[in-house]
CSV table of C-alpha atoms in Angstrom, one decimal:
chain,number,residue,atom,x,y,z
A,13,UNK,CA,78.7,111.5,116.8
A,14,UNK,CA,79.0,107.7,116.9
A,15,UNK,CA,81.0,107.3,120.2
A,16,UNK,CA,82.6,104.2,121.6
A,17,UNK,CA,83.6,104.2,125.2
A,18,UNK,CA,86.1,101.4,126.1
A,19,UNK,CA,86.9,100.2,129.6
A,20,UNK,CA,87.7,97.0,131.4
A,21,UNK,CA,88.3,95.8,135.0
A,22,UNK,CA,86.0,95.4,137.9
A,23,UNK,CA,82.4,96.8,138.3
A,24,UNK,CA,83.9,100.0,139.7
A,25,UNK,CA,85.9,100.4,136.5
A,26,UNK,CA,82.8,100.1,134.3
A,27,UNK,CA,79.7,101.5,136.2
A,28,UNK,CA,80.7,105.2,136.0
A,29,UNK,CA,80.8,105.1,132.2
A,30,UNK,CA,77.1,104.1,132.1
A,31,UNK,CA,76.4,107.5,133.6
A,32,UNK,CA,78.7,109.3,131.2
A,33,UNK,CA,77.4,107.3,128.3
A,34,UNK,CA,73.8,108.2,129.3
A,35,UNK,CA,74.6,111.9,129.3
A,36,UNK,CA,76.1,111.7,125.8
A,37,UNK,CA,73.1,109.7,124.6
A,38,UNK,CA,70.7,112.3,125.9
A,39,UNK,CA,72.6,114.9,124.0
A,40,UNK,CA,71.8,113.1,120.8
A,41,UNK,CA,75.0,111.0,120.3
A,42,UNK,CA,75.0,107.3,119.4
A,43,UNK,CA,76.9,105.6,122.2
A,44,UNK,CA,78.3,102.1,122.6
A,45,UNK,CA,80.2,100.9,125.6
A,46,UNK,CA,82.8,98.2,125.0
A,47,UNK,CA,83.7,96.1,128.1
A,48,UNK,CA,83.8,92.5,129.2
A,49,UNK,CA,80.8,90.1,129.2
A,50,UNK,CA,80.1,90.3,132.9
A,51,UNK,CA,78.9,93.9,132.6
A,52,UNK,CA,76.7,93.5,129.5
A,53,UNK,CA,73.5,93.8,131.7
A,54,UNK,CA,74.8,97.0,133.3
A,55,UNK,CA,75.5,98.6,129.9
A,56,UNK,CA,72.1,97.6,128.4
A,57,UNK,CA,70.1,98.7,131.5
A,58,UNK,CA,71.6,102.2,130.9
A,59,UNK,CA,70.2,102.2,127.3
A,60,UNK,CA,73.7,101.9,125.7
A,61,UNK,CA,74.9,99.5,123.0
A,62,UNK,CA,77.1,96.7,124.4
A,63,UNK,CA,80.3,95.8,122.6
A,64,UNK,CA,82.2,92.8,123.8
A,65,UNK,CA,85.9,92.9,124.9
A,66,UNK,CA,87.2,89.3,125.2
A,67,UNK,CA,88.9,89.2,128.6
A,68,UNK,CA,87.8,88.1,132.0
A,69,UNK,CA,89.2,89.8,135.2
A,70,UNK,CA,87.7,87.1,137.3
A,71,UNK,CA,90.2,84.6,136.0
A,72,UNK,CA,92.9,86.5,137.9
A,73,UNK,CA,90.8,87.4,141.0
A,74,UNK,CA,92.7,85.2,143.4
A,75,UNK,CA,96.2,86.4,142.4
A,76,UNK,CA,98.4,87.7,145.2
A,77,UNK,CA,101.9,89.2,145.2
A,78,UNK,CA,103.3,91.9,143.0
A,79,UNK,CA,105.1,89.7,140.5
A,80,UNK,CA,102.0,87.5,140.1
A,81,UNK,CA,99.8,90.5,139.7
A,82,UNK,CA,102.1,92.0,137.0
A,83,UNK,CA,102.1,88.7,135.1
A,84,UNK,CA,98.3,88.4,135.4
A,85,UNK,CA,97.8,92.0,134.3
A,86,UNK,CA,100.1,91.4,131.2
A,87,UNK,CA,98.1,88.3,130.3
A,88,UNK,CA,94.8,90.2,130.7
A,89,UNK,CA,96.0,93.1,128.5
A,90,UNK,CA,97.2,90.7,125.8
A,91,UNK,CA,93.9,88.9,125.8
A,92,UNK,CA,92.1,92.3,125.7
A,93,UNK,CA,94.2,93.6,122.9
A,94,UNK,CA,93.6,90.5,120.7
A,95,UNK,CA,89.9,91.4,120.5
A,96,UNK,CA,89.9,95.1,121.0
A,97,UNK,CA,90.0,95.9,117.3
A,98,UNK,CA,86.8,94.0,116.7
A,99,UNK,CA,84.9,96.4,119.0
A,100,UNK,CA,85.8,99.4,116.8
A,101,UNK,CA,83.4,99.3,113.9
A,102,UNK,CA,83.5,101.3,110.6
A,103,UNK,CA,82.0,104.7,111.2
A,104,UNK,CA,83.1,105.2,114.8
A,105,UNK,CA,83.7,109.0,115.1
A,106,UNK,CA,85.3,109.1,118.5
A,107,UNK,CA,87.0,106.7,121.0
A,108,UNK,CA,86.7,107.5,124.7
A,109,UNK,CA,89.4,105.5,126.5
A,110,UNK,CA,89.8,104.6,130.1
A,111,UNK,CA,93.2,104.4,131.8
A,112,UNK,CA,93.1,100.7,131.2
A,113,UNK,CA,92.2,100.8,127.5
A,114,UNK,CA,94.0,103.9,126.4
A,115,UNK,CA,97.4,102.2,125.8
A,116,UNK,CA,95.7,99.9,123.4
A,117,UNK,CA,93.2,102.4,122.0
A,118,UNK,CA,95.9,104.8,120.8
A,119,UNK,CA,97.1,102.2,118.3
A,120,UNK,CA,93.6,101.6,117.0
A,121,UNK,CA,93.2,105.3,116.6
A,122,UNK,CA,96.4,105.4,114.5
A,123,UNK,CA,95.2,102.5,112.4
A,124,UNK,CA,91.7,103.8,111.7
A,125,UNK,CA,92.2,107.5,111.9
A,126,UNK,CA,89.6,107.8,114.7
A,127,UNK,CA,90.3,110.6,117.2
A,128,UNK,CA,90.3,109.7,120.9
A,129,UNK,CA,90.0,111.4,124.3
A,130,UNK,CA,91.0,109.9,127.6
A,131,UNK,CA,88.2,109.4,130.2
A,132,UNK,CA,90.1,108.4,133.4
A,133,UNK,CA,88.8,107.5,136.8
A,134,UNK,CA,92.2,108.0,138.5
A,135,UNK,CA,94.9,110.7,138.3
A,136,UNK,CA,97.6,108.6,136.6
A,137,UNK,CA,99.9,111.5,135.3
A,138,UNK,CA,103.0,112.2,137.4
A,139,UNK,CA,102.7,115.1,139.8
A,140,UNK,CA,104.6,116.6,142.7
A,141,UNK,CA,101.3,116.8,144.7
A,142,UNK,CA,101.1,113.2,145.6
A,143,UNK,CA,102.8,109.8,144.9
A,144,UNK,CA,101.6,107.5,142.1
A,145,UNK,CA,98.0,106.2,142.6
A,146,UNK,CA,98.9,102.6,142.2
A,147,UNK,CA,101.7,102.4,144.7
A,148,UNK,CA,99.8,103.7,147.6
A,149,UNK,CA,103.1,105.0,149.0
A,150,UNK,CA,103.7,107.9,151.3
A,151,UNK,CA,104.7,111.2,149.7
A,152,UNK,CA,108.3,111.4,148.7
A,153,UNK,CA,108.3,115.2,148.3
A,154,UNK,CA,107.5,117.0,145.1
A,155,UNK,CA,110.5,115.8,143.0
A,156,UNK,CA,110.4,112.3,144.5
A,157,UNK,CA,106.6,112.0,143.7
A,158,UNK,CA,107.2,113.1,140.1
A,159,UNK,CA,110.0,110.6,139.7
A,160,UNK,CA,108.0,107.8,141.2
A,161,UNK,CA,105.1,108.8,138.9
A,162,UNK,CA,107.3,108.5,135.8
A,163,UNK,CA,108.6,105.1,137.1
A,164,UNK,CA,105.0,103.9,137.6
A,165,UNK,CA,104.1,104.7,134.0
A,166,UNK,CA,107.2,102.8,132.8
A,167,UNK,CA,105.9,99.8,134.8
A,168,UNK,CA,102.5,100.2,133.2
A,169,UNK,CA,104.1,100.3,129.7
A,170,UNK,CA,105.8,97.0,130.5
A,171,UNK,CA,102.5,95.4,131.4
A,172,UNK,CA,101.1,96.5,128.0
A,173,UNK,CA,104.3,95.6,126.0
A,174,UNK,CA,103.2,92.2,124.6
A,175,UNK,CA,99.7,93.3,124.0
A,176,UNK,CA,100.8,96.4,122.0
A,177,UNK,CA,103.3,94.3,119.9
A,178,UNK,CA,100.6,91.8,118.9
A,179,UNK,CA,97.9,94.5,118.3
A,180,UNK,CA,100.1,96.6,116.0
A,181,UNK,CA,101.1,93.4,114.1
A,182,UNK,CA,97.4,92.6,113.6
A,183,UNK,CA,96.6,96.1,112.5
A,184,UNK,CA,99.4,96.2,110.0
A,185,UNK,CA,101.3,98.9,111.8
A,186,UNK,CA,105.1,99.2,112.1
A,187,UNK,CA,106.6,98.2,115.4
A,188,UNK,CA,106.3,100.9,118.2
A,189,UNK,CA,106.8,100.3,121.9
A,190,UNK,CA,104.2,101.1,124.4
A,191,UNK,CA,106.4,103.7,126.0
A,192,UNK,CA,107.1,105.4,122.7
A,193,UNK,CA,103.4,105.7,122.0
A,194,UNK,CA,102.8,107.2,125.4
A,195,UNK,CA,105.5,109.8,124.8
A,196,UNK,CA,103.9,110.6,121.4
A,197,UNK,CA,100.5,111.2,123.1
A,198,UNK,CA,101.9,113.3,125.9
A,199,UNK,CA,103.9,115.5,123.5
A,200,UNK,CA,100.7,116.0,121.5
A,201,UNK,CA,98.9,117.1,124.7
A,202,UNK,CA,96.4,114.3,124.2
A,203,UNK,CA,93.2,115.4,126.1
A,204,UNK,CA,92.2,113.6,129.2
A,205,UNK,CA,89.0,114.2,131.2
A,206,UNK,CA,89.1,112.9,134.8
A,207,UNK,CA,85.9,111.7,136.3
A,208,UNK,CA,86.5,112.4,140.0
A,209,UNK,CA,85.7,115.2,142.4
A,210,UNK,CA,88.1,118.1,143.3
A,211,UNK,CA,86.8,117.6,146.8
A,212,UNK,CA,89.1,114.6,146.9
A,213,UNK,CA,91.8,115.5,144.4
A,214,UNK,CA,92.2,119.1,143.2
A,215,UNK,CA,93.7,119.4,139.7
A,216,UNK,CA,97.5,119.3,140.2
A,217,UNK,CA,99.0,122.7,139.1
A,218,UNK,CA,102.0,120.9,137.5
A,219,UNK,CA,99.9,118.8,135.0
A,220,UNK,CA,100.4,119.6,131.4
A,221,UNK,CA,97.7,121.3,129.4
A,222,UNK,CA,94.9,119.1,128.0
A,223,UNK,CA,94.2,117.5,131.3
A,224,UNK,CA,91.0,118.4,133.1
A,225,UNK,CA,89.2,117.3,136.3
A,226,UNK,CA,85.5,117.5,135.5
A,227,UNK,CA,83.8,115.8,138.5
A,228,UNK,CA,82.4,112.3,139.3
A,229,UNK,CA,80.5,110.3,136.7
A,230,UNK,CA,77.8,108.6,138.6
A,231,UNK,CA,76.5,105.1,137.5
A,232,UNK,CA,73.2,105.0,135.7
A,233,UNK,CA,70.3,104.8,138.2
A,234,UNK,CA,66.8,103.6,137.2
A,235,UNK,CA,64.4,106.4,138.0
A,236,UNK,CA,62.0,103.9,139.3
A,237,UNK,CA,64.6,102.1,141.4
A,238,UNK,CA,63.6,101.2,145.0
A,239,UNK,CA,65.3,99.4,147.9
A,240,UNK,CA,64.0,95.9,148.6
A,241,UNK,CA,61.2,95.6,151.1
A,242,UNK,CA,63.3,93.7,153.6
A,243,UNK,CA,66.0,96.3,153.5
A,244,UNK,CA,63.5,99.1,154.0
A,245,UNK,CA,62.1,97.3,157.0
A,246,UNK,CA,65.5,96.8,158.5
A,247,UNK,CA,66.4,100.5,158.0
A,248,UNK,CA,63.1,101.5,159.7
A,249,UNK,CA,63.6,99.2,162.6
A,250,UNK,CA,66.2,101.1,164.5
A,251,UNK,CA,69.1,103.6,164.4
A,252,UNK,CA,71.0,104.1,161.2
A,253,UNK,CA,73.0,101.0,160.5
A,254,UNK,CA,76.6,100.7,159.2
A,255,UNK,CA,77.2,99.0,155.8
A,256,UNK,CA,80.2,96.6,155.5
A,257,UNK,CA,81.2,95.5,152.0
A,258,UNK,CA,84.2,94.9,149.8
A,259,UNK,CA,82.7,95.0,146.4
A,260,UNK,CA,84.6,92.9,143.9
A,261,UNK,CA,87.5,92.4,146.3
A,262,UNK,CA,88.4,89.6,148.7
A,263,UNK,CA,87.1,86.6,146.8
A,264,UNK,CA,87.3,83.5,149.0
A,265,UNK,CA,87.6,85.4,152.3
A,266,UNK,CA,83.9,85.4,153.1
A,267,UNK,CA,84.0,83.3,156.2
A,268,UNK,CA,86.8,85.3,157.8
A,269,UNK,CA,85.2,88.7,156.9
A,270,UNK,CA,81.7,87.7,158.0
A,271,UNK,CA,83.0,86.7,161.5
A,272,UNK,CA,85.1,89.9,161.8
A,273,UNK,CA,82.2,92.1,160.7
A,274,UNK,CA,79.6,90.6,163.1
A,275,UNK,CA,82.0,90.7,166.1
A,276,UNK,CA,83.0,94.3,165.3
A,277,UNK,CA,79.5,95.5,165.0
A,278,UNK,CA,78.4,93.9,168.2
A,279,UNK,CA,81.5,95.1,170.0
A,280,UNK,CA,80.8,98.7,168.8
A,281,UNK,CA,77.1,98.3,169.7
A,282,UNK,CA,75.9,99.0,166.1
A,283,UNK,CA,73.4,97.6,163.7
A,284,UNK,CA,74.9,96.4,160.4
A,285,UNK,CA,74.2,95.6,156.8
A,286,UNK,CA,76.6,93.2,155.1
A,287,UNK,CA,76.9,93.5,151.3
A,288,UNK,CA,77.9,90.0,150.2
A,289,UNK,CA,80.0,91.0,147.1
A,290,UNK,CA,82.6,88.8,145.6
A,291,UNK,CA,83.8,87.7,149.1
A,292,UNK,CA,80.4,86.2,149.9
A,293,UNK,CA,80.0,88.0,153.3
A,294,UNK,CA,76.9,86.8,155.1
A,295,UNK,CA,75.2,86.8,158.5
A,296,UNK,CA,71.7,87.3,159.8
A,297,UNK,CA,70.0,88.3,163.0
A,298,UNK,CA,67.9,91.1,164.5
A,299,UNK,CA,70.8,93.5,164.3
A,300,UNK,CA,72.4,92.3,161.0
A,301,UNK,CA,71.1,92.0,157.4
A,302,UNK,CA,72.8,90.5,154.4
A,303,UNK,CA,72.1,92.1,151.0
A,304,UNK,CA,73.3,91.8,147.4
A,305,UNK,CA,74.0,94.5,144.8
A,306,UNK,CA,72.2,97.6,145.8
A,307,UNK,CA,72.6,101.1,144.2
A,308,UNK,CA,74.8,103.3,146.4
A,309,UNK,CA,72.7,106.3,145.6
A,310,UNK,CA,69.6,104.8,147.2
A,311,UNK,CA,71.2,103.2,150.2
A,312,UNK,CA,74.2,105.3,151.4
A,313,UNK,CA,72.2,108.4,152.5
A,314,UNK,CA,70.3,106.1,154.9
A,315,UNK,CA,73.4,104.9,156.7
A,316,UNK,CA,75.5,106.0,159.7
A,317,UNK,CA,78.8,105.0,158.1
A,318,UNK,CA,80.3,102.8,155.4
A,319,UNK,CA,83.1,100.2,155.8
A,320,UNK,CA,84.6,99.6,152.3
A,321,UNK,CA,87.6,98.8,150.3
A,322,UNK,CA,88.1,102.4,149.1
A,323,UNK,CA,87.5,101.8,145.4
A,324,UNK,CA,87.1,105.2,143.6
A,325,UNK,CA,83.4,104.8,143.1
A,326,UNK,CA,82.5,103.6,146.6
A,327,UNK,CA,84.7,106.4,148.1
A,328,UNK,CA,82.9,109.0,146.0
A,329,UNK,CA,79.4,107.6,146.7
A,330,UNK,CA,80.0,107.7,150.5
A,331,UNK,CA,81.1,111.3,150.3
A,332,UNK,CA,78.2,112.3,148.0
A,333,UNK,CA,75.8,110.9,150.7
A,334,UNK,CA,77.6,112.9,153.4
A,335,UNK,CA,78.4,109.6,155.2
A,336,UNK,CA,81.8,109.0,156.8
A,337,UNK,CA,83.9,105.9,156.0
A,338,UNK,CA,86.1,103.3,157.5
A,339,UNK,CA,88.4,102.2,154.7
A,340,UNK,CA,90.0,98.7,154.4
A,341,UNK,CA,92.1,99.0,151.2
A,342,UNK,CA,93.0,95.7,149.5
A,343,UNK,CA,95.1,96.6,146.4
A,344,UNK,CA,95.7,98.8,143.3
A,345,UNK,CA,94.4,102.4,143.7
A,346,UNK,CA,92.5,101.7,146.9
A,347,UNK,CA,95.2,102.8,149.4
A,348,UNK,CA,95.4,106.1,147.5
A,349,UNK,CA,91.6,106.8,147.8
A,350,UNK,CA,91.6,105.7,151.4
A,351,UNK,CA,94.4,108.2,152.2
A,352,UNK,CA,92.5,111.0,150.4
A,353,UNK,CA,89.3,110.3,152.4
A,354,UNK,CA,91.3,110.4,155.7
A,355,UNK,CA,93.2,113.6,154.6
A,356,UNK,CA,89.9,115.5,154.3
A,357,UNK,CA,88.7,114.1,157.6
A,358,UNK,CA,85.8,112.0,156.2
A,359,UNK,CA,87.3,108.7,157.2
A,360,UNK,CA,89.5,107.2,159.9
A,361,UNK,CA,93.0,106.2,159.1
A,362,UNK,CA,93.0,103.2,156.7
A,363,UNK,CA,93.0,99.7,158.2
A,364,UNK,CA,95.0,97.6,155.7
A,365,UNK,CA,93.0,94.5,154.6
A,366,UNK,CA,95.7,92.0,155.8
A,367,UNK,CA,95.7,93.7,159.2
A,368,UNK,CA,91.9,93.7,159.7
A,369,UNK,CA,90.7,92.3,163.0
A,370,UNK,CA,87.3,92.6,164.8
A,371,UNK,CA,89.0,94.8,167.4
A,372,UNK,CA,90.5,97.2,165.0
A,373,UNK,CA,87.3,97.5,163.0
A,374,UNK,CA,85.2,98.0,166.1
A,375,UNK,CA,87.5,100.7,167.3
A,376,UNK,CA,87.4,102.5,164.0
A,377,UNK,CA,83.6,102.2,163.8
A,378,UNK,CA,83.2,103.6,167.3
A,379,UNK,CA,85.3,106.6,166.4
A,380,UNK,CA,83.6,107.3,163.0
A,381,UNK,CA,80.1,107.0,164.3
A,382,UNK,CA,80.5,108.9,167.6
A,383,UNK,CA,82.9,111.7,166.7
A,384,UNK,CA,80.8,114.3,164.8
A,385,UNK,CA,83.9,115.7,163.0
A,386,UNK,CA,83.9,112.8,160.5
A,387,UNK,CA,80.3,113.4,159.5
A,388,UNK,CA,80.8,117.1,159.2
A,389,UNK,CA,83.8,116.6,156.9
A,390,UNK,CA,81.8,114.2,154.7
A,391,UNK,CA,78.9,116.7,154.6
A,392,UNK,CA,81.3,119.5,153.5
A,393,UNK,CA,82.6,117.3,150.7
A,394,UNK,CA,79.0,116.4,149.7
A,395,UNK,CA,78.1,120.1,149.4
A,396,UNK,CA,81.1,120.6,147.2
A,397,UNK,CA,80.3,117.6,145.0
A,398,UNK,CA,76.7,118.9,144.6
A,399,UNK,CA,78.1,121.9,142.7
A,400,UNK,CA,79.9,119.6,140.2
A,401,UNK,CA,78.2,118.2,137.1
A,402,UNK,CA,80.8,115.6,136.1
A,403,UNK,CA,79.0,114.1,133.1
A,404,UNK,CA,77.6,117.5,132.0
A,405,UNK,CA,81.1,119.0,132.0
A,406,UNK,CA,82.5,116.0,130.2
A,407,UNK,CA,79.9,116.4,127.5
A,408,UNK,CA,80.7,120.0,127.0
A,409,UNK,CA,84.4,119.3,126.9
A,410,UNK,CA,84.0,116.4,124.4
A,411,UNK,CA,81.9,118.6,122.1
A,412,UNK,CA,84.4,121.4,122.4
A,413,UNK,CA,87.3,119.2,121.6
A,414,UNK,CA,85.7,117.6,118.6
A,415,UNK,CA,84.0,120.7,117.3
A,416,UNK,CA,80.6,119.0,117.2
């Protein structure tokens, strides 16, 4: 099949699909990955065709506050929708749509007759088992969680409203609201494969048919990949260090975070690796090393703990390595994953980003590195995840669903 995977967002919203795409390609399918320009190298390094989606998440990186975030998200989706149609070429046999691109991709499928399957990194469908992923709220009980989940989807449909209107006009389709299209897909039991581990989120029993949890899709990793020499030297020079990094979060907060990180490490008596990320965290010394992008799969098994923003990918990578976490969630789905890590005992209670201090971080680091229960819980989850073949199970499901 000629398969187009479409996703957009931060690195964590894109990298897992390089692993899924690689599995599909090895099975003999022709795979393209449509995303924004910043991730073209990531896509090509995985041996996949890159297709451009014309939007830039970095333009909204500094936005704060719920209203501003909603406005920025709506503008991003409209920008995305205006060029999405160009990424779907004649002859595309199947669209694989992320949670971000599905509300646009459904309309492209209607216009072109191309079938589609959801490939989601988060459990977005309402359930009584937990509150909506995006709100990060405490459980409201089973009926309350389901009601909040439905409300969360209505809010998402509002974000996509303008984009859907413009896209359907461009495609020559009659008007149809974002919410009406979502209802149509749900009533048809539109299939969705979820790329996360049941070690963190078991499949809710109240989900409709057509929704599967297949296991994590790990980013493409070069078989010849090695850690830089200076990082290897640092790892060998003493006890296992702690990694502190916030990925694509916290732009412009580098000075504050660097100071907090170094003070916390020294207060806790730990060696540390700072991953600069979008925040630009940096410090150097005998007990601290600053690094850039480094594959989690190579580095995390060598660590004593990971301090991170609780993005879905980083949370899963820490568990896979059997390494406990200190989570500092910033926004979006991060409070949800932070709470899931804490609930299985593989992380301390979340330290909200705006409440982060050197003292709070040092205290959490002291607990997570000295109380063996955290490492045991992470190791238990790692053993569970080792039995899952997320990309392989997705491949089988896709071929079953398409009859190929």
